[in-house]
Coordinates of C-alpha atoms and ligand atoms in Angstrom, one line a residue:
M1 CA 31.4 1.6 3.2
K2 CA 27.8 2.3 2.4
G3 CA 25.5 -0.7 3.4
Y4 CA 24.2 -1.8 0.0
E5 CA 28.2 -2.4 -1.2
Q6 CA 27.8 -5.3 1.8
Q7 CA 24.2 -6.5 1.0
D8 CA 22.8 -7.6 -2.1
V9 CA 19.4 -7.0 -2.3
Y10 CA 17.6 -9.5 -4.7
I11 CA 13.7 -8.6 -6.0
Y12 CA 11.0 -10.7 -7.2
N13 CA 10.4 -9.0 -10.5
S14 CA 6.9 -9.8 -11.6
L15 CA 7.9 -9.5 -15.6
S16 CA 10.4 -12.5 -15.2
K17 CA 8.2 -14.0 -12.5
T18 CA 11.9 -14.7 -10.6
K19 CA 13.7 -13.0 -8.1
E20 CA 16.8 -11.3 -9.4
K21 CA 19.6 -9.3 -8.1
F22 CA 19.1 -5.6 -7.4
V23 CA 21.6 -3.6 -9.8
P24 CA 20.1 0.3 -10.2
L25 CA 21.0 1.9 -13.3
H26 CA 23.2 4.2 -11.4
A27 CA 25.1 3.0 -8.9
G28 CA 24.3 4.4 -5.4
A29 CA 20.4 5.8 -6.7
V30 CA 17.5 4.4 -6.8
G31 CA 14.7 5.5 -8.9
M32 CA 11.1 4.2 -7.6
Y33 CA 7.2 4.8 -8.7
V34 CA 4.3 3.6 -7.1
C35 CA 1.0 4.3 -8.1
G36 CA -0.9 6.6 -5.9
P37 CA -4.7 6.6 -4.9
T38 CA -7.4 7.9 -6.9
V39 CA -8.8 10.2 -4.2
Y40 CA -12.5 9.8 -4.7
S41 CA -12.9 8.1 -1.1
N42 CA -11.2 7.3 2.0
V43 CA -8.6 5.0 1.8
H44 CA -9.6 1.7 3.2
M45 CA -6.6 -1.1 5.0
G46 CA -6.4 -2.7 1.9
N47 CA -4.7 0.4 0.3
C48 CA -2.9 1.1 3.0
R49 CA -1.3 -2.3 2.7
T50 CA -0.2 -1.7 -0.8
F51 CA 1.2 1.9 0.2
L52 CA 3.1 0.5 3.5
S53 CA 4.6 -2.7 1.5
F54 CA 6.4 0.2 -0.6
D55 CA 7.5 2.0 2.4
L56 CA 9.5 -0.7 3.7
V57 CA 10.9 -1.3 0.3
F58 CA 11.6 2.7 0.2
R59 CA 12.4 2.5 4.4
Y60 CA 14.8 -0.5 3.5
L61 CA 16.9 1.0 0.4
K62 CA 17.5 4.4 2.2
H63 CA 18.8 2.6 5.5
L64 CA 21.3 0.6 3.1
G65 CA 22.4 4.1 2.0
F66 CA 20.8 4.3 -1.5
K67 CA 19.6 7.9 -2.5
V68 CA 16.4 6.9 -3.3
R69 CA 13.9 9.4 -5.6
Y70 CA 10.6 7.6 -4.4
V71 CA 7.8 9.2 -6.9
R72 CA 4.3 8.3 -5.8
N73 CA 1.3 10.1 -8.0
I74 CA -2.2 11.3 -7.1
T75 CA -4.7 10.2 -9.4
D76 CA -7.0 13.4 -9.2
A77 CA -7.8 13.5 -13.2
G78 CA -11.5 11.9 -14.1
H79 CA -10.7 8.8 -15.9
L80 CA -13.6 6.5 -17.0
E81 CA -14.0 2.8 -15.7
N82 CA -13.8 0.3 -18.4
D83 CA -10.8 1.8 -20.4
G84 CA -12.6 4.5 -21.5
E85 CA -15.3 3.2 -23.3
S86 CA -17.9 3.8 -20.9
G87 CA -19.0 3.9 -17.3
D88 CA -18.6 7.0 -14.9
D89 CA -15.8 8.9 -13.7
P90 CA -15.8 8.2 -10.0
I91 CA -14.5 11.7 -9.1
L92 CA -17.2 13.6 -11.2
K93 CA -19.6 11.3 -9.4
K94 CA -18.9 11.7 -5.9
A95 CA -18.8 15.6 -6.5
R96 CA -22.5 15.5 -7.4
I97 CA -23.6 13.0 -4.9
E98 CA -21.8 15.5 -2.3
K99 CA -22.5 18.4 -3.7
L100 CA -19.0 19.9 -4.4
E101 CA -16.4 20.8 -7.0
P102 CA -14.2 17.7 -8.5
M103 CA -11.2 19.6 -7.0
E104 CA -12.5 19.9 -3.4
V105 CA -13.4 16.0 -3.7
V106 CA -9.7 15.7 -4.6
Q107 CA -8.7 18.0 -1.7
K108 CA -10.6 16.6 0.7
Y109 CA -9.5 13.0 0.0
T110 CA -6.0 13.9 -0.7
V111 CA -5.9 15.6 3.0
D112 CA -7.5 12.1 4.2
F113 CA -4.7 9.9 2.3
H114 CA -1.5 12.3 3.8
T115 CA -3.0 12.3 7.4
I116 CA -3.8 8.4 6.8
M117 CA 0.0 7.9 5.8
A118 CA 1.5 9.9 8.7
L119 CA -0.8 7.8 11.4
F120 CA 1.0 4.6 9.9
N121 CA 4.5 6.2 9.9
A122 CA 4.9 6.4 6.3
L123 CA 7.5 8.0 5.1
P124 CA 6.4 10.9 2.4
P125 CA 7.3 10.4 -1.3
S126 CA 9.9 12.3 -2.6
I127 CA 7.9 13.7 -5.5
E128 CA 4.2 13.6 -5.3
P129 CA 3.4 14.6 -8.5
T130 CA -1.0 14.9 -9.7
A131 CA -2.4 13.6 -13.1
T132 CA -4.1 17.3 -13.2
G133 CA -0.7 19.4 -12.8
H134 CA 0.8 17.0 -15.6
I135 CA -2.0 17.1 -19.0
I136 CA 0.7 18.8 -21.0
E137 CA 3.3 15.9 -20.6
Q138 CA 0.0 13.4 -21.5
I139 CA -0.4 15.4 -24.7
E140 CA 3.1 15.2 -25.8
I141 CA 3.4 10.9 -25.1
V142 CA -0.1 10.9 -27.4
E143 CA 1.3 12.7 -30.0
K144 CA 4.3 10.4 -29.9
I145 CA 2.4 7.5 -29.9
I146 CA -0.1 8.6 -32.5
A147 CA 3.7 9.7 -34.5
A148 CA 4.8 6.0 -33.7
G149 CA 1.9 4.6 -35.6
Y150 CA 0.2 3.0 -32.6
G151 CA -2.6 5.3 -31.8
Y152 CA -5.6 6.4 -33.7
E153 CA -8.2 9.3 -33.4
K154 CA -11.8 8.7 -33.8
N155 CA -14.7 11.5 -33.2
G156 CA -12.0 13.9 -30.8
S157 CA -10.9 10.6 -28.7
V158 CA -7.3 8.9 -29.2
Y159 CA -7.5 5.1 -28.7
F160 CA -4.1 2.9 -28.6
D161 CA -4.0 0.5 -31.2
V162 CA -3.4 -3.0 -29.2
V163 CA -3.2 -5.3 -31.8
K164 CA -1.1 -2.9 -34.5
F165 CA 1.3 -2.8 -31.1
N166 CA 1.2 -6.7 -30.6
K167 CA 2.6 -7.3 -34.1
D168 CA 5.7 -5.2 -33.4
H169 CA 6.0 -6.2 -29.1
A170 CA 4.8 -8.0 -26.8
Y171 CA 1.4 -7.2 -25.3
G172 CA 0.7 -9.2 -22.5
K173 CA 4.1 -10.1 -21.4
L174 CA 3.9 -8.6 -17.6
S175 CA 0.5 -10.1 -16.8
G176 CA 0.9 -13.6 -18.7
R177 CA -1.9 -12.6 -21.3
K178 CA -2.0 -13.6 -24.9
L179 CA -3.9 -11.1 -27.2
E180 CA -5.2 -13.8 -29.1
D181 CA -6.9 -15.2 -25.9
M182 CA -8.5 -11.7 -25.3
I183 CA -9.4 -11.4 -28.7
T184 CA -11.6 -15.0 -28.5
N185 CA -12.8 -14.6 -25.2
T186 CA -14.1 -10.8 -25.9
R187 CA -15.8 -11.5 -29.4
E188 CA -19.0 -9.3 -29.4
L189 CA -17.5 -5.8 -30.3
A190 CA -20.2 -2.9 -29.3
A191 CA -21.6 -1.4 -32.3
Q192 CA -21.4 2.0 -31.4
S193 CA -17.9 1.4 -30.2
E194 CA -15.1 3.7 -31.3
K195 CA -12.6 1.3 -31.3
K196 CA -11.0 -0.7 -34.1
N197 CA -10.5 -3.4 -31.3
P198 CA -12.2 -4.2 -27.7
Q199 CA -8.7 -4.4 -26.5
D200 CA -7.6 -1.1 -27.5
F201 CA -7.8 1.5 -24.6
A202 CA -8.2 5.2 -24.4
L203 CA -5.4 7.9 -24.3
W204 CA -7.6 11.0 -24.8
K205 CA -11.2 11.1 -24.3
K206 CA -13.2 13.8 -26.0
A207 CA -15.7 15.5 -23.0
E208 CA -19.2 15.0 -22.9
P209 CA -20.9 18.5 -22.4
Q210 CA -21.4 17.9 -18.6
H211 CA -18.4 16.6 -17.9
I212 CA -16.7 19.4 -15.7
M213 CA -12.7 18.4 -15.9
R214 CA -11.3 18.9 -19.2
W215 CA -8.7 20.3 -21.1
P216 CA -8.5 21.8 -24.8
S217 CA -6.2 19.4 -26.7
P218 CA -5.0 18.6 -30.1
W219 CA -7.9 16.0 -30.9
S220 CA -11.0 17.8 -28.7
D221 CA -11.7 19.7 -25.5
G222 CA -11.5 16.3 -23.2
F223 CA -9.4 14.7 -20.4
P224 CA -6.4 11.7 -20.5
G225 CA -7.1 8.0 -20.0
W226 CA -6.1 6.4 -16.8
H227 CA -3.1 4.4 -17.6
L228 CA -1.5 7.5 -19.5
E229 CA -0.6 9.8 -16.3
C230 CA 1.9 7.1 -14.9
T231 CA 3.6 6.8 -18.1
A232 CA 3.9 10.9 -18.0
M233 CA 5.0 10.9 -14.5
S234 CA 7.0 8.3 -14.0
T235 CA 9.1 8.9 -17.3
K236 CA 9.1 13.0 -16.7
Y237 CA 10.8 12.5 -12.8
L238 CA 12.6 9.3 -13.5
G239 CA 13.6 8.9 -16.9
N240 CA 12.5 7.0 -19.7
Q241 CA 13.9 3.9 -18.0
F242 CA 14.0 3.4 -14.1
D243 CA 14.6 0.9 -11.6
I244 CA 11.2 -0.5 -9.6
H245 CA 7.5 0.1 -10.6
G246 CA 5.4 -1.0 -8.0
G247 CA 1.6 -1.3 -7.4
G248 CA -1.1 -4.0 -6.2
M249 CA -1.4 -6.8 -7.6
D250 CA -4.9 -5.8 -9.3
L251 CA -3.0 -3.3 -11.1
K252 CA -1.1 -5.4 -13.2
F253 CA -3.5 -5.7 -15.6
P254 CA -4.3 -3.7 -17.4
H255 CA -2.9 -0.7 -15.8
H256 CA 0.8 -1.8 -15.8
E257 CA 0.3 -3.5 -19.1
C258 CA -1.1 -0.7 -20.7
E259 CA 2.1 1.7 -19.3
I260 CA 4.8 -0.9 -20.7
A261 CA 3.1 -0.4 -23.7
Q262 CA 2.9 3.4 -23.8
A263 CA 6.4 3.8 -22.9
E264 CA 7.2 1.0 -25.5
A265 CA 5.7 2.7 -28.1
S266 CA 6.5 6.2 -27.3
T267 CA 10.2 5.7 -26.5
K268 CA 11.0 2.7 -28.2
Q269 CA 12.4 1.6 -24.6
S270 CA 11.4 -1.2 -21.8
P271 CA 10.4 1.6 -19.1
V272 CA 10.7 -0.7 -15.9
N273 CA 13.8 -2.9 -14.7
Y274 CA 11.7 -4.6 -11.7
W275 CA 7.8 -4.6 -11.9
M276 CA 6.9 -5.4 -8.2
H277 CA 3.6 -6.1 -7.2
A278 CA 2.1 -6.4 -3.2
N279 CA -0.9 -8.6 -2.7
M280 CA -4.3 -8.0 -1.4
L281 CA -5.7 -7.7 2.2
T282 CA -8.4 -9.6 2.3
L283 CA -12.1 -9.2 4.5
N284 CA -13.8 -12.9 5.3
G285 CA -12.2 -14.5 2.0
K286 CA -12.7 -11.5 0.2
K287 CA -10.7 -8.5 -1.5
M288 CA -11.2 -5.4 0.4
S289 CA -12.7 -3.0 -2.0
K290 CA -13.9 0.6 -2.3
S291 CA -17.3 -0.8 -4.2
T292 CA -18.4 -3.7 -2.9
G293 CA -18.3 -2.2 0.9
N294 CA -16.0 -5.3 2.1
N295 CA -13.8 -3.2 3.7
I296 CA -11.9 -1.5 7.0
L297 CA -11.4 1.8 7.2
P298 CA -8.2 3.2 9.4
N299 CA -10.4 5.2 11.6
E300 CA -12.6 2.4 12.6
L301 CA -9.6 0.4 13.8
I302 CA -8.2 2.9 15.5
S303 CA -11.6 3.8 17.5
G304 CA -12.8 0.2 17.3
R305 CA -15.8 1.1 15.8
N306 CA -16.8 -2.0 13.5
D307 CA -18.5 -4.8 14.4
I308 CA -15.8 -7.3 13.6
L309 CA -13.0 -5.7 15.8
S310 CA -13.6 -6.2 19.5
K311 CA -11.7 -3.2 20.5
A312 CA -9.6 -0.3 19.0
F313 CA -6.3 -1.2 17.5
S314 CA -3.0 1.4 17.0
P315 CA -1.9 1.6 13.7
T316 CA 1.6 0.3 14.6
V317 CA -0.5 -2.9 15.4
A318 CA -1.8 -2.8 12.4
K319 CA 1.3 -2.3 10.7
F320 CA 3.2 -4.7 12.5
F321 CA 0.4 -7.3 11.9
M322 CA 0.5 -6.5 8.2
Y323 CA 4.4 -7.4 8.2
Q324 CA 4.3 -10.6 9.7
A325 CA 3.2 -11.5 6.3
H326 CA 5.3 -11.0 3.6
Y327 CA 3.9 -8.6 0.7
R328 CA 3.6 -11.0 -2.0
S329 CA 1.0 -13.2 0.4
I330 CA -2.5 -12.5 0.7
L331 CA -3.4 -11.6 4.3
D332 CA -6.5 -12.4 5.9
F333 CA -7.8 -9.2 8.3
S334 CA -9.1 -10.4 11.8
N335 CA -9.9 -9.6 15.2
E336 CA -7.8 -12.4 16.2
A337 CA -4.9 -12.1 14.2
L338 CA -4.5 -8.4 15.4
L339 CA -5.2 -9.3 19.1
A340 CA -1.9 -11.9 18.7
S341 CA 0.0 -9.3 16.9
E342 CA -0.9 -6.8 19.6
K343 CA 0.5 -8.9 22.2
G344 CA 3.5 -10.3 20.1
F345 CA 4.5 -6.3 19.5
Q346 CA 4.3 -5.7 23.2
R347 CA 6.6 -8.5 23.8
L348 CA 9.3 -7.3 21.2
L349 CA 9.0 -4.1 22.7
D350 CA 9.5 -5.2 26.1
A351 CA 12.7 -7.3 25.4
Y352 CA 13.9 -4.0 23.2
H353 CA 13.3 -2.0 26.2
S354 CA 15.2 -4.0 29.2
I355 CA 18.1 -4.2 27.1
D356 CA 20.2 -1.7 29.0
D357 CA 19.5 -3.6 32.0
L358 CA 21.0 -7.1 31.2
P359 CA 23.9 -7.9 32.9
T360 CA 27.2 -8.3 31.2
A361 CA 29.6 -10.6 31.2
S362 CA 31.9 -12.7 28.6
S363 CA 29.4 -13.8 26.0
H364 CA 28.1 -16.9 25.5
G365 CA 24.8 -17.6 23.9
L366 CA 23.4 -15.8 20.4
E367 CA 26.4 -14.4 18.3
I368 CA 25.5 -11.0 17.9
A369 CA 27.1 -10.0 15.0
K370 CA 26.1 -13.3 12.9
W371 CA 22.0 -12.9 14.1
R372 CA 22.5 -9.2 12.5
Q373 CA 23.7 -10.1 9.3
S374 CA 20.2 -13.1 8.9
C375 CA 18.2 -9.8 9.9
Y376 CA 19.7 -8.3 6.7
A377 CA 19.7 -11.6 5.1
A378 CA 15.6 -11.7 5.4
M379 CA 15.3 -8.1 4.2
N380 CA 17.5 -8.6 1.1
D381 CA 15.7 -11.7 0.1
D382 CA 12.9 -9.6 -1.7
F383 CA 12.1 -7.7 1.6
N384 CA 11.1 -10.7 3.9
S385 CA 9.5 -9.2 6.5
P386 CA 7.7 -12.1 8.3
I387 CA 11.6 -13.9 8.3
L388 CA 13.0 -10.4 9.8
I389 CA 10.1 -10.3 12.7
A390 CA 11.2 -13.6 13.6
Q391 CA 14.6 -12.8 13.5
L392 CA 13.9 -10.6 16.3
F393 CA 12.2 -12.9 18.0
E394 CA 15.4 -14.7 18.4
A395 CA 16.6 -11.7 19.7
V396 CA 13.6 -11.7 22.6
K397 CA 14.7 -15.2 23.4
F398 CA 17.9 -14.4 23.7
I399 CA 17.0 -11.4 25.9
N400 CA 14.9 -13.4 28.4
A401 CA 17.4 -16.3 28.6
V402 CA 20.1 -13.4 29.7
K403 CA 17.6 -12.1 32.4
D404 CA 17.3 -15.5 33.5
G405 CA 20.8 -16.4 33.5
S406 CA 20.9 -19.4 31.0
A407 CA 22.7 -16.9 28.6
S408 CA 25.3 -13.8 28.9
V409 CA 26.0 -11.2 27.3
S410 CA 29.5 -8.8 26.4
E411 CA 28.9 -5.5 26.6
A412 CA 30.0 -4.4 22.9
D413 CA 27.4 -6.8 22.0
R414 CA 24.6 -5.7 24.3
T415 CA 25.4 -2.4 22.1
L416 CA 25.2 -4.0 19.1
L417 CA 21.8 -5.9 19.8
K418 CA 20.2 -2.5 20.7
E419 CA 21.2 -0.9 17.9
T420 CA 20.3 -3.4 15.4
M421 CA 16.4 -4.3 17.3
S422 CA 16.4 -0.2 16.8
N423 CA 17.5 -0.1 13.2
F424 CA 15.3 -2.6 12.1
I425 CA 12.3 -2.1 14.2
F426 CA 11.9 1.8 14.1
D427 CA 14.0 2.7 10.7
V428 CA 13.0 -0.3 8.5
L429 CA 9.9 -1.6 9.8
G430 CA 9.1 2.2 10.9
L431 CA 7.1 1.0 13.4
E432 CA 6.4 3.1 16.1
D433 CA 7.9 3.2 20.1
A434 CA 5.5 6.0 21.4
A435 CA 2.8 4.0 20.8
S436 CA 4.0 1.3 23.7
E437 CA 3.0 4.1 26.3
G438 CA -0.5 4.2 24.2
S439 CA -0.7 0.6 24.2
K440 CA 0.0 0.0 27.6
V441 CA -2.7 2.4 28.2
T442 CA -5.2 0.8 26.0
E443 CA -4.7 -2.5 27.7
K444 CA -4.8 -1.0 31.0
L445 CA -8.4 0.4 30.0
N446 CA -9.5 -3.1 28.2
G447 CA -9.0 -4.5 31.1
A448 CA -10.9 -2.1 32.9
V449 CA -13.4 -1.9 30.9
A450 CA -13.8 -6.1 30.5
L451 CA -14.4 -5.9 34.2
L452 CA -17.1 -3.3 34.1
I453 CA -18.9 -5.6 31.5
E454 CA -18.5 -8.5 33.7
L455 CA -20.1 -6.5 36.6
R456 CA -23.1 -5.3 34.1
N457 CA -23.7 -8.5 32.6
R458 CA -24.2 -9.9 36.9
A459 CA -26.2 -6.8 37.4
R460 CA -28.7 -8.1 34.6
A461 CA -28.7 -11.0 35.8
N462 CA -29.8 -10.3 39.2
K463 CA -32.2 -7.9 37.4
D464 CA -30.6 -5.0 39.1
F465 CA -31.3 -2.6 36.0
D466 CA -30.6 0.4 38.0
T467 CA -26.6 -0.9 38.0
S468 CA -26.7 -2.3 34.7
D469 CA -28.1 1.1 32.8
R470 CA -25.7 3.6 34.7
I471 CA -22.4 1.4 33.6
R472 CA -23.8 1.6 30.0
D473 CA -25.0 5.5 30.2
E474 CA -21.7 6.5 32.3
L475 CA -19.2 4.7 30.2
A476 CA -21.1 6.2 27.1
A477 CA -21.0 9.7 28.6
V478 CA -16.8 9.2 28.6
G479 CA -16.9 8.0 25.2
I480 CA -16.9 4.4 25.6
Q481 CA -20.0 2.8 23.9
L482 CA -20.7 -0.9 24.7
N483 CA -22.1 -3.1 21.9
D484 CA -24.3 -6.1 22.4
G485 CA -23.9 -8.9 20.0
K486 CA -24.2 -12.4 19.7
E487 CA -20.7 -13.4 21.1
G488 CA -21.0 -11.2 24.0
T489 CA -20.2 -7.6 24.7
S490 CA -17.8 -5.4 22.9
F491 CA -17.0 -1.9 23.1
S492 CA -16.1 0.8 20.9
L493 CA -14.3 4.5 21.5
N494 CA -16.5 7.3 20.3
Ligands
AMP1 P1 -6.7 2.6 -6.2 O1 -7.3 4.2 -5.4 O2 -8.0 1.9 -6.1 O3 -6.0 3.2 -7.1 O4 -5.9 1.9 -5.1 C1 -4.6 2.6 -4.6 C2 -4.0 1.0 -4.2 O5 -4.3 0.1 -3.8 C3 -3.6 0.6 -5.7 O6 -2.1 -0.3 -5.7 C4 -4.3 -0.5 -5.3 O7 -3.7 -1.9 -5.8 C5 -4.4 -1.1 -3.9 N1 -5.2 -2.1 -3.6 C6 -6.7 -1.9 -3.6 N2 -7.7 -2.4 -2.9 C7 -6.2 -3.7 -1.8 C8 -6.5 -4.3 -1.3 N3 -7.9 -5.1 -0.6 N4 -5.4 -5.2 -0.7 C9 -4.4 -4.8 -1.1 N5 -4.1 -3.4 -1.8 C10 -5.5 -2.9 -2.4
ZN2 ZN1 -0.1 3.8 -12.1

């Protein structure tokens, strides 16, 4: 019997705002689409959190035996900020700054994205389509939307008529916004606007002469609107209706709202059964973001080269830290939280590695089969990883009780315990054991460097600057940089 026949998964559907039992359109198979990155800069830890949230969903559904087709796109076609009315195309802007072809920018940051995802042990999606590879499909959808009466052309650009659409459909149902309110809030209409209403969004934009990324279309040489690519690629590979669509919370409006409108306008069907939105990673209480610079990059995490970090952390520890929060909760990134996660994860691995050495007897203590089901129950409840991790720590407690003789375990239970822990830690959460060796070395290194920092402080206090400078310089020579700050001295790896 397949795992999914034994487990009922419930998913919080952003559309209905309730947890719903997950019933895929085709028994045993799941179609899932997740909005991928716009490849004009390095992904930050916030972006990583969203992609790791959906890696967990992908892994768990696969673990249950579903055949999952996971489509995650690469946004590599330039689109304008502000829904196609004005603003810059970030890929072109970056190309100018770095003196690269736009496609070189795209290649550089796509490679970076893949490297980072591999570093976090995220599984590659089943299909990773690019927006530039699906221009024809996007043009076809624009044609269908125009034919259905919900799109209009103006000066070579095409816009989606939100007001007209809203007369026949409910625009705003995902984000809970009402068009009337949006209209009252944006009273002034730019005089030179091509749009009939400020809420309309671009389906196709005529390219200005300096715009390099352009394609021929029935309306002009131009480029597609941002929302269109996800409608084109999700329906091409998953069908007009599919099971799960995911992305970060900040994409709910306008991006996902517009995807629903485009799909309903062109196919007369509601495209997605379960909308899932991952919540934000914050830094100092504010959303991590590319544009404000309030972010941490994965490379800074791994090297410790950022002022808020006292040391380097492994990607698997950062992932464990993220999964200690539910994907729908806001999570604040901090050095202290990472230090705590590092300790916790090590405790979990140590307990796991000691299972084989546990003495066996007739068992009394934790009922392993029941405990195993509670691990599933946590994941069945909208992929509740913090509850799952709490269950794994119940097992740690039990293992330690067996070690000190206050509980016992049968041989069969010991085997089941090990298998279950391995399934959830490595397959479902996708954490890495290899890091345990690495993090042991890191731990030892931390201890040794802390000692050297203390000796250096003592030398400085004694005005023995020969010694203090020597400690700093020789550590620097082997790639360990000491950073003196208000809170004391920290170090980073070069
Ligand atoms: P972008 O490349 O800007 O489209 O972002 C890629 C993904 O990262 C989208 O799903 C965003 O919603 C998500 N994202 C952006 N910032 C954060 C953040 N601070 N925390 C979590 N996810 C984020
Ligand atoms: Zn998208």
